[in-house]
Structure formats: C-alpha cells, structure tokens
C-alpha cells in the first residue's frame, strides 16, 4: 500500500551504486564541517554529537556497504517519537528516553502466533504501535499491537493492512489503516470512534499534517491502474473529502505529500497537485522524487546529473546539487539532509546543506551504520518532530561464520545522533 518516500527505484539504485565515491566536497571523511566540533554525551547539543549508545539484544552481523549492522535472524525496526527511542526485534520491544538513552521498559509481545515477527515500529505521544505478521507458513495478515508508551503495557491488537497499521495516535485514541478501512479506536475500551472505507488494501497512501491521503484507482485488470481520485480523511474527525483534477486522472502514482501538496510520479516525470482541491500545481518532466522535507515543505528531485530542491506549493527551484550526493542521503529536514558513509569500521553520519552544497557537520566514527526505514515515513530512524536520529552500529566486529559471509557483530549497539 505505501510506496517508498524516495524515488521508485531509489533503494535498488542505492545498492547498485554503493561503491561510487562522492566528490571530495561532499565526502565527510574528506570535508571540513562548518559547525563546531561534535562531542559525546547527553549534554552535547552540537549537530553530529553522539548522545548515547545502548547494547542491542540478539545476534547481529556487520554487513559491508549500505546494509551496515543488521539483525542476523529476521529484521529489526526502530522509531523515534513522543520522546522515546524504540526498537523491535523478533517479538521483543525496548524503549529508551530519546535524549538520554535511559531505559524506560522492555516488552515481549503476547497473544501472537509462535514464530511471528515484527515488521514495523512507530512511536507517537502516549502510544507505541508495533506491526506483527505470523510465520509465512501459517499465512495471515498484519496486526497492529498497541503499547502504552509510559510502561510498555500491551493495550490491545487491531487488524491492519500489510503496509498500514497505526497512522496517528495519542494517549486517548489510535487511528488504524486496516485492510479496507481507516478506523479510529478509543484506547481505553477499543470502541470504534469512526470508520471510513478505503477500497482495496493495495491503494497508496500518505500522511501529512492532520490528514491521510488514500488513492482510488480503476483499470486494474486492463493494465496500469489509473488514479481517478484521492480520499482526504481528517485523522481527528474522520471527515472525508474527495479530490480530483478537473477533467483528468492524477498523473502516475502517489509518491509524496507535504503540507498542502501531493506529488505523483510517472515514467515521464512528476506532477504536483493541491491537497485541498486536487487541481494541478506544477510539473517537472524527466524527474524522480528522491527526498521529501516535511519541515520546509520541499521535494528534492533527481533529473540527469542534478538533484533539484523544489518548493512544494509554488514549484520554485530552491537548491541544486549533483545527483552523486543523493546516493548517500537518507532523510531531509529544514533544508539539511542526513548522509551516511558506508565505510565499514570508519563509517560516519553527516549533515549536508542542500542549498549551499556543503557538509555542515560530521559525527565521530559510527562503525557499520544502519538506517532504519519505514516505507510510510511514520517510523524509522528519523522523525520531523525530533532532532535525534537512531542508527544501529557495531562496536566490535567478530569473525565470519562462513566463507564469503558477513562477520558477526560482537557488540551491536543502538546509537542516538543529534542531527
């Protein structure tokens, strides 16, 4: 249902060009940060500072390239939000204070089939939502397990779409994107507060501000589906508004959303539409979405050898850089993108000012850094509501269990970097 918030082939591309070296001006190991030196510890407030590190449970590997430090059995998912840093592995979830790393709680999910695995973690004020799927042999769909953010206590479980789950929450209620509807539930009782039909479970969606935007498509049996309309659903009230361009379908598939603007991507470029009435705002041919900046309300588009920053509402160009940079950029906020060096034991995080095309801060060594991704943009390593970025790193490399395999990580850690 959710499509990746970067270009359609961005993650595949990243694996193919991981070995490409960046120019000296943008490789943090060869660049001079314009900020004061970073430091380590909770009192540090300079971007690039490592606030804290905590040991991770389970067995992990130190993979080369962009993979970095990864769980050896299944996948790990993390989120930062509501003042918490949360990580889930297998069916275990741990929460820490985002700023200090102080342990808040550890929880083991109950009431799920043996062999189930976590497929997503999202942190909201008052609530932590964990997506879980049963073993493949058993079949079955995703469930969303809701935990109390203060204690880790399991509150209740709701059916969810494969890439849906909790899309908004607070201490009083949770909004779940399910297989065929968006439903708001009262946390205390599980009672439905409102529910709105969404159509097939594979419709694309994006959350921006107080709304979720869900596509409505036709022509599934006759070729590529055409997006004929977008449902805009108010996450507080459930009020629905149908958006549609005058005398046309939306061009391509829903790729991104910022306040007031929806971006659609097609083979011949991208088109922006008003999120209030569906009218076309602007178009950029031969371009692919690479990054979305919800703080500055900007899209960053790759076209040829140029990464162009576009102000979402006007289509005005606000920055330009070489596309070689985008291969190492993972997230953007307020005009600065987070980059990672995949140099094994010499890995670093770095901040890249997209307007001035300069590295403005670098971290100290973060060996085998791994960025956690949630395709919805609601979870993962970074959040527009926090300046803390979570990375899995390997504090001590072990031996490889077999020839041509990644070495074991003897000391896997969760690191919090100030961005």
Short mmCIF file of C-alpha atoms in Angstrom, two decimals:
data_model
loop_
_atom_site.label_atom_id
_atom_site.label_comp_id
_atom_site.label_asym_id
_atom_site.label_seq_id
_atom_site.Cartn_x
_atom_site.Cartn_y
_atom_site.Cartn_z
CA UNK A 1 0.00 0.00 0.00
CA UNK A 2 2.64 2.50 0.99
CA UNK A 3 5.20 3.40 -1.60
CA UNK A 4 8.73 4.38 -0.71
CA UNK A 5 9.05 8.07 0.03
CA UNK A 6 12.10 8.35 -2.17
CA UNK A 7 12.24 7.73 -5.93
CA UNK A 8 10.59 4.46 -7.12
CA UNK A 9 13.93 2.78 -7.72
CA UNK A 10 15.93 4.66 -5.11
CA UNK A 11 16.63 1.74 -2.78
CA UNK A 12 17.56 -0.55 -5.68
CA UNK A 13 19.73 2.19 -7.09
CA UNK A 14 21.45 2.64 -3.75
CA UNK A 15 22.54 -0.99 -3.72
CA UNK A 16 23.91 -0.70 -7.26
CA UNK A 17 25.95 2.44 -6.75
CA UNK A 18 27.08 2.00 -3.15
CA UNK A 19 30.65 1.70 -4.37
CA UNK A 20 30.61 5.02 -6.20
CA UNK A 21 32.81 7.59 -4.45
CA UNK A 22 31.47 11.07 -3.84
CA UNK A 23 33.44 14.17 -4.77
CA UNK A 24 35.84 15.48 -2.16
CA UNK A 25 33.47 18.36 -1.44
CA UNK A 26 30.76 16.08 -0.11
CA UNK A 27 32.53 13.08 1.40
CA UNK A 28 32.50 13.88 5.12
CA UNK A 29 35.72 11.98 5.75
CA UNK A 30 37.43 14.38 3.36
CA UNK A 31 35.45 17.51 4.14
CA UNK A 32 35.62 20.10 6.87
CA UNK A 33 32.42 20.66 8.83
CA UNK A 34 31.33 24.26 9.19
CA UNK A 35 29.95 23.58 12.67
CA UNK A 36 31.77 23.44 15.98
CA UNK A 37 33.25 20.09 16.88
CA UNK A 38 30.79 17.43 17.94
CA UNK A 39 31.10 15.67 21.27
CA UNK A 40 29.72 12.64 23.08
CA UNK A 41 27.23 12.64 25.92
CA UNK A 42 23.81 13.86 26.96
CA UNK A 43 24.93 17.47 27.47
CA UNK A 44 26.06 17.82 23.85
CA UNK A 45 23.85 19.98 21.64
CA UNK A 46 26.04 20.36 18.56
CA UNK A 47 24.79 18.53 15.44
CA UNK A 48 26.77 15.37 14.87
CA UNK A 49 27.15 14.67 18.59
CA UNK A 50 26.50 11.12 19.74
CA UNK A 51 24.10 11.46 22.65
CA UNK A 52 24.22 7.85 23.81
CA UNK A 53 24.79 4.21 22.87
CA UNK A 54 23.00 1.15 24.22
CA UNK A 55 23.68 -2.54 23.66
CA UNK A 56 21.22 -4.38 21.42
CA UNK A 57 19.82 -7.83 22.20
CA UNK A 58 20.05 -10.76 19.79
CA UNK A 59 22.62 -11.68 17.17
CA UNK A 60 23.72 -9.16 14.54
CA UNK A 61 26.02 -9.01 11.52
CA UNK A 62 28.40 -6.31 10.30
CA UNK A 63 27.43 -6.19 6.62
CA UNK A 64 29.53 -4.27 4.13
CA UNK A 65 28.10 -1.35 2.14
CA UNK A 66 24.76 0.29 2.79
CA UNK A 67 23.33 -2.61 4.84
CA UNK A 68 25.60 -1.99 7.83
CA UNK A 69 24.74 -3.54 11.19
CA UNK A 70 21.72 -5.81 10.72
CA UNK A 71 19.96 -8.49 12.76
CA UNK A 72 21.09 -11.94 11.67
CA UNK A 73 17.69 -13.56 12.23
CA UNK A 74 14.82 -11.60 10.75
CA UNK A 75 14.66 -7.82 10.70
CA UNK A 76 14.84 -5.05 13.26
CA UNK A 77 12.72 -1.90 13.21
CA UNK A 78 13.10 1.33 15.13
CA UNK A 79 11.28 4.62 15.62
CA UNK A 80 11.81 7.89 17.42
CA UNK A 81 8.84 9.96 18.58
CA UNK A 82 6.91 11.10 21.61
CA UNK A 83 10.19 11.49 23.49
CA UNK A 84 11.08 7.81 23.03
CA UNK A 85 13.57 5.80 21.00
CA UNK A 86 12.04 2.37 20.37
CA UNK A 87 13.45 -0.75 18.73
CA UNK A 88 11.77 -4.07 17.98
CA UNK A 89 13.49 -7.36 17.11
CA UNK A 90 11.65 -10.68 16.76
CA UNK A 91 8.74 -10.16 19.13
CA UNK A 92 10.63 -8.07 21.72
CA UNK A 93 10.40 -4.30 22.03
CA UNK A 94 12.62 -1.95 24.03
CA UNK A 95 12.12 1.76 24.72
CA UNK A 96 14.62 4.41 25.82
CA UNK A 97 14.45 8.11 26.58
CA UNK A 98 15.30 9.69 23.22
CA UNK A 99 17.50 12.42 24.71
CA UNK A 100 19.30 10.48 27.42
CA UNK A 101 19.14 6.80 26.46
CA UNK A 102 17.74 5.91 29.87
CA UNK A 103 15.90 2.58 29.66
CA UNK A 104 12.15 3.00 30.01
CA UNK A 105 10.86 -0.53 29.52
CA UNK A 106 11.24 -3.88 27.77
CA UNK A 107 8.22 -5.77 26.47
CA UNK A 108 7.62 -9.17 24.88
CA UNK A 109 4.54 -9.26 22.67
CA UNK A 110 1.88 -11.69 23.81
CA UNK A 111 -1.09 -13.21 22.01
CA UNK A 112 0.75 -13.54 18.68
CA UNK A 113 1.44 -16.88 16.90
CA UNK A 114 4.72 -18.60 17.69
CA UNK A 115 7.28 -17.57 15.10
CA UNK A 116 5.69 -14.19 14.40
CA UNK A 117 7.95 -11.27 13.57
CA UNK A 118 7.84 -7.51 13.90
CA UNK A 119 7.52 -5.66 10.58
CA UNK A 120 7.27 -2.09 11.80
CA UNK A 121 7.56 0.17 14.84
CA UNK A 122 6.01 3.65 15.17
CA UNK A 123 6.19 5.94 18.19
CA UNK A 124 3.52 8.54 18.95
CA UNK A 125 2.87 10.67 22.06
CA UNK A 126 1.48 8.23 24.60
CA UNK A 127 1.43 5.21 22.26
CA UNK A 128 3.89 2.81 20.61
CA UNK A 129 2.49 0.78 17.70
CA UNK A 130 4.14 -2.46 16.59
CA UNK A 131 3.24 -4.21 13.32
CA UNK A 132 3.42 -8.01 13.54
CA UNK A 133 2.92 -10.78 10.96
CA UNK A 134 2.60 -14.54 11.60
CA UNK A 135 5.06 -17.06 10.10
CA UNK A 136 4.78 -17.28 6.31
CA UNK A 137 3.77 -20.94 6.51
CA UNK A 138 0.71 -20.02 8.57
CA UNK A 139 -0.42 -17.19 6.30
CA UNK A 140 -2.41 -14.35 7.76
CA UNK A 141 -2.27 -10.59 7.73
CA UNK A 142 -0.55 -7.89 9.70
CA UNK A 143 -1.83 -7.00 13.15
CA UNK A 144 -1.01 -3.78 14.97
CA UNK A 145 -0.14 -4.26 18.64
CA UNK A 146 -0.65 -1.09 20.70
CA UNK A 147 1.58 -0.47 23.73
CA UNK A 148 1.40 2.17 26.43
CA UNK A 149 4.39 4.47 25.80
CA UNK A 150 4.93 5.07 29.52
CA UNK A 151 5.03 1.44 30.66
CA UNK A 152 5.20 -0.85 27.61
CA UNK A 153 1.95 -2.47 28.74
CA UNK A 154 0.12 -4.14 25.86
CA UNK A 155 -3.24 -2.41 25.44
CA UNK A 156 -4.91 -4.22 22.54
CA UNK A 157 -4.45 -5.51 18.97
CA UNK A 158 -6.12 -4.39 15.73
CA UNK A 159 -6.16 -5.87 12.19
CA UNK A 160 -4.05 -3.81 9.78
CA UNK A 161 -3.29 -3.55 6.08
CA UNK A 162 0.06 -5.09 5.01
CA UNK A 163 1.80 -1.69 4.89
CA UNK A 164 -0.77 0.11 7.00
CA UNK A 165 -1.17 -0.02 10.77
CA UNK A 166 -1.19 2.94 13.14
CA UNK A 167 -1.06 6.22 11.22
CA UNK A 168 -1.94 8.59 14.08
CA UNK A 169 -2.24 8.20 17.85
CA UNK A 170 -2.18 9.85 21.23
CA UNK A 171 -2.91 8.68 24.75
CA UNK A 172 -6.67 8.71 24.08
CA UNK A 173 -7.11 7.16 20.64
CA UNK A 174 -5.38 5.40 17.76
CA UNK A 175 -6.15 5.57 14.03
CA UNK A 176 -5.52 2.30 12.19
CA UNK A 177 -5.22 1.86 8.44
CA UNK A 178 -6.80 -1.56 8.04
CA UNK A 179 -7.35 -3.87 5.06
CA UNK A 180 -10.41 -1.98 3.80
CA UNK A 181 -10.99 0.97 6.12
CA UNK A 182 -9.41 3.69 8.23
CA UNK A 183 -10.73 3.39 11.78
CA UNK A 184 -10.23 5.41 14.94
CA UNK A 185 -10.38 3.47 18.22
CA UNK A 186 -10.61 4.58 21.84
CA UNK A 187 -7.52 3.23 23.59
CA UNK A 188 -9.26 2.60 26.91
CA UNK A 189 -12.14 0.49 25.55
CA UNK A 190 -11.32 -0.42 21.94
CA UNK A 191 -14.61 1.17 20.86
CA UNK A 192 -14.76 2.49 17.30
CA UNK A 193 -14.94 6.28 17.25
CA UNK A 194 -15.36 6.42 13.46
CA UNK A 195 -14.55 4.30 10.41
CA UNK A 196 -14.22 5.17 6.70
CA UNK A 197 -13.96 2.72 3.81
CA UNK A 198 -10.77 2.88 1.72
CA UNK A 199 -11.21 0.30 -1.04
CA UNK A 200 -8.58 -2.38 -1.89
CA UNK A 201 -5.74 -2.92 0.54
CA UNK A 202 -3.03 -2.05 -2.01
CA UNK A 203 -4.07 1.57 -2.52
CA UNK A 204 -1.21 4.04 -1.97
CA UNK A 205 -1.38 6.46 0.94
CA UNK A 206 0.47 9.28 2.64
CA UNK A 207 0.01 11.14 5.93
CA UNK A 208 0.64 14.88 6.08
CA UNK A 209 -0.41 17.03 9.00
CA UNK A 210 -3.88 16.09 10.21
CA UNK A 211 -4.87 14.21 7.03
CA UNK A 212 -4.28 10.85 5.40
CA UNK A 213 -4.50 10.79 1.61
CA UNK A 214 -5.55 7.47 0.04
CA UNK A 215 -5.72 6.86 -3.71
CA UNK A 216 -8.75 5.49 -5.56
CA UNK A 217 -7.81 3.55 -8.70
CA UNK A 218 -9.52 1.86 -11.65
CA UNK A 219 -8.45 -0.30 -14.56
CA UNK A 220 -6.61 -2.94 -12.55
CA UNK A 221 -7.47 -5.77 -14.99
CA UNK A 222 -6.79 -3.82 -18.17
CA UNK A 223 -3.27 -2.62 -17.47
CA UNK A 224 -1.70 0.02 -15.22
CA UNK A 225 -4.19 1.35 -12.69
CA UNK A 226 -5.30 4.93 -13.12
CA UNK A 227 -5.70 7.09 -10.02
CA UNK A 228 -9.08 8.69 -10.56
CA UNK A 229 -9.40 10.33 -7.16
CA UNK A 230 -7.82 10.76 -3.74
CA UNK A 231 -9.72 10.44 -0.48
CA UNK A 232 -8.58 13.01 2.08
CA UNK A 233 -9.55 11.80 5.56
CA UNK A 234 -9.29 14.00 8.63
CA UNK A 235 -7.44 11.96 11.26
CA UNK A 236 -9.24 13.76 14.10
CA UNK A 237 -12.84 13.66 12.90
CA UNK A 238 -12.99 11.11 10.08
CA UNK A 239 -14.38 13.74 7.69
CA UNK A 240 -13.80 12.67 4.07
CA UNK A 241 -13.19 14.91 1.06
CA UNK A 242 -12.79 13.54 -2.46
CA UNK A 243 -10.03 15.21 -4.50
CA UNK A 244 -9.97 15.02 -8.30
CA UNK A 245 -8.25 17.04 -11.02
CA UNK A 246 -10.70 18.75 -13.41
CA UNK A 247 -11.36 16.57 -16.49
CA UNK A 248 -8.42 14.22 -15.88
CA UNK A 249 -6.92 11.49 -13.73
CA UNK A 250 -3.92 12.01 -11.49
CA UNK A 251 -0.67 11.52 -13.43
CA UNK A 252 1.06 8.38 -12.16
CA UNK A 253 1.13 7.11 -8.59
CA UNK A 254 1.16 8.90 -5.24
CA UNK A 255 4.80 9.34 -4.22
CA UNK A 256 4.91 12.07 -1.58
CA UNK A 257 2.99 14.64 0.42
CA UNK A 258 3.82 17.76 2.36
CA UNK A 259 1.52 20.37 3.83
CA UNK A 260 -0.98 21.27 1.11
CA UNK A 261 0.68 19.39 -1.80
CA UNK A 262 0.52 15.84 -3.21
CA UNK A 263 3.28 14.66 -5.55
CA UNK A 264 2.56 12.00 -8.17
CA UNK A 265 5.29 10.15 -10.05
CA UNK A 266 5.08 8.69 -13.57
CA UNK A 267 7.54 7.39 -16.15
CA UNK A 268 7.83 10.81 -17.77
CA UNK A 269 8.21 12.92 -14.60
CA UNK A 270 6.40 14.20 -11.54
CA UNK A 271 3.30 16.34 -11.08
CA UNK A 272 2.20 18.28 -8.00
CA UNK A 273 -1.46 18.70 -7.05
CA UNK A 274 -3.28 20.75 -4.46
CA UNK A 275 -4.13 18.69 -1.38
CA UNK A 276 -7.23 20.82 -0.83
CA UNK A 277 -8.99 20.56 -4.21
CA UNK A 278 -6.92 18.27 -6.49
CA UNK A 279 -6.01 20.88 -9.12
CA UNK A 280 -2.64 20.61 -10.82
CA UNK A 281 0.01 22.99 -9.43
CA UNK A 282 3.16 22.27 -11.43
CA UNK A 283 5.03 19.54 -13.26
CA UNK A 284 8.70 18.58 -13.72
CA UNK A 285 9.45 16.27 -16.69
CA UNK A 286 12.12 13.56 -16.54
CA UNK A 287 12.38 13.81 -12.74
CA UNK A 288 12.24 11.28 -9.90
CA UNK A 289 11.46 12.02 -6.24
CA UNK A 290 14.50 11.42 -4.04
CA UNK A 291 13.75 13.16 -0.72
CA UNK A 292 10.80 14.83 0.96
CA UNK A 293 11.35 17.62 3.50
CA UNK A 294 8.16 17.98 5.60
CA UNK A 295 9.69 20.78 7.70
CA UNK A 296 10.47 23.07 4.76
CA UNK A 297 7.60 21.73 2.61
CA UNK A 298 10.02 20.83 -0.18
CA UNK A 299 10.65 17.98 -2.60
CA UNK A 300 14.10 17.01 -3.88
CA UNK A 301 14.00 15.62 -7.42
CA UNK A 302 16.70 13.80 -9.37
CA UNK A 303 16.95 14.63 -13.07
CA UNK A 304 20.00 13.72 -15.10
CA UNK A 305 23.03 14.77 -13.05
CA UNK A 306 21.15 17.26 -10.89
CA UNK A 307 19.34 16.98 -7.56
CA UNK A 308 16.89 19.89 -7.53
CA UNK A 309 15.07 21.22 -4.48
CA UNK A 310 11.53 22.39 -5.28
CA UNK A 311 9.30 24.49 -3.04
CA UNK A 312 6.19 22.33 -2.94
CA UNK A 313 3.39 24.88 -3.26
CA UNK A 314 4.94 27.05 -5.99
CA UNK A 315 7.26 24.71 -7.91
CA UNK A 316 10.06 27.25 -7.44
CA UNK A 317 13.64 25.91 -7.51
CA UNK A 318 15.28 26.46 -4.12
CA UNK A 319 18.51 24.46 -4.50
CA UNK A 320 20.56 22.35 -6.88
CA UNK A 321 23.26 19.78 -6.27
CA UNK A 322 24.86 16.84 -8.06
CA UNK A 323 22.92 13.56 -8.04
CA UNK A 324 26.07 11.78 -6.87
CA UNK A 325 25.23 13.18 -3.44
CA UNK A 326 21.77 11.61 -3.28
CA UNK A 327 23.12 8.06 -3.24
CA UNK A 328 24.26 8.61 0.35
CA UNK A 329 21.37 10.77 1.63
CA UNK A 330 18.62 9.14 3.68
CA UNK A 331 16.41 11.86 5.13
CA UNK A 332 15.93 15.63 4.99
CA UNK A 333 14.53 18.26 7.35
CA UNK A 334 14.66 22.05 7.17
CA UNK A 335 16.99 22.03 4.18
CA UNK A 336 19.63 19.72 5.65
CA UNK A 337 19.92 16.09 4.61
CA UNK A 338 21.31 13.22 6.65
CA UNK A 339 24.04 11.26 4.93
CA UNK A 340 25.89 8.10 5.90
CA UNK A 341 29.36 6.92 4.97
CA UNK A 342 29.27 3.15 4.37
CA UNK A 343 32.99 2.68 5.04
CA UNK A 344 32.67 -0.26 7.45
CA UNK A 345 34.51 0.43 10.68
CA UNK A 346 35.15 4.02 9.53
CA UNK A 347 31.50 4.90 8.97
CA UNK A 348 30.15 8.34 9.84
CA UNK A 349 26.93 10.30 9.81
CA UNK A 350 26.95 13.75 8.27
CA UNK A 351 24.68 16.69 7.57
CA UNK A 352 24.56 18.16 4.07
CA UNK A 353 23.14 21.64 3.46
CA UNK A 354 21.23 21.22 0.19
CA UNK A 355 21.21 24.95 -0.59
CA UNK A 356 24.90 25.69 -0.06
CA UNK A 357 26.05 22.20 -1.12
CA UNK A 358 28.33 21.86 1.89
CA UNK A 359 28.78 19.33 4.66
CA UNK A 360 27.83 21.29 7.79
CA UNK A 361 28.50 18.64 10.41
CA UNK A 362 30.00 15.18 10.78
CA UNK A 363 29.84 12.66 13.60
CA UNK A 364 32.67 10.69 15.10
CA UNK A 365 33.09 7.09 13.95
CA UNK A 366 29.92 5.02 13.70
CA UNK A 367 31.12 1.61 12.52
CA UNK A 368 28.82 -0.16 10.07
CA UNK A 369 25.97 2.39 10.41
CA UNK A 370 22.46 1.18 9.58
CA UNK A 371 19.48 3.46 8.93
CA UNK A 372 16.07 2.02 9.89
CA UNK A 373 13.38 2.51 7.25
CA UNK A 374 9.59 2.50 7.46
CA UNK A 375 8.18 2.99 3.97
CA UNK A 376 5.29 5.02 5.36
CA UNK A 377 7.57 7.73 6.73
CA UNK A 378 5.86 7.42 10.13
CA UNK A 379 8.59 5.31 11.71
CA UNK A 380 12.25 4.54 11.17
CA UNK A 381 15.45 6.22 12.24
CA UNK A 382 14.30 9.83 11.96
CA UNK A 383 11.22 11.96 12.55
CA UNK A 384 10.46 15.57 11.60
CA UNK A 385 9.33 16.06 15.21
CA UNK A 386 12.71 15.11 16.71
CA UNK A 387 16.35 16.07 16.20
CA UNK A 388 17.50 12.61 17.34
CA UNK A 389 18.45 10.04 14.68
CA UNK A 390 18.74 6.35 15.57
CA UNK A 391 21.38 4.12 13.97
CA UNK A 392 22.40 0.54 14.59
CA UNK A 393 26.20 0.24 14.76
CA UNK A 394 28.74 -2.49 15.50
CA UNK A 395 31.02 -1.64 18.40
CA UNK A 396 33.16 -4.74 17.93
CA UNK A 397 33.48 -6.94 14.86
CA UNK A 398 33.72 -10.71 15.28
CA UNK A 399 34.56 -13.48 12.86
CA UNK A 400 32.60 -14.53 9.80
CA UNK A 401 30.58 -17.73 10.36
CA UNK A 402 31.35 -18.94 6.83
CA UNK A 403 33.42 -18.01 3.82
CA UNK A 404 32.05 -15.04 1.85
CA UNK A 405 29.61 -14.19 4.65
CA UNK A 406 29.43 -11.09 6.81
CA UNK A 407 31.30 -11.17 10.12
CA UNK A 408 29.34 -11.43 13.32
CA UNK A 409 28.96 -8.29 15.41
CA UNK A 410 30.09 -8.97 18.97
CA UNK A 411 28.80 -5.68 20.34
CA UNK A 412 25.76 -4.42 18.42
CA UNK A 413 24.62 -1.02 19.65
CA UNK A 414 21.82 1.46 19.17
CA UNK A 415 23.30 4.94 18.78
CA UNK A 416 21.45 8.25 19.04
CA UNK A 417 22.94 11.06 16.95
CA UNK A 418 21.91 14.70 17.24
CA UNK A 419 21.02 15.96 13.75
#
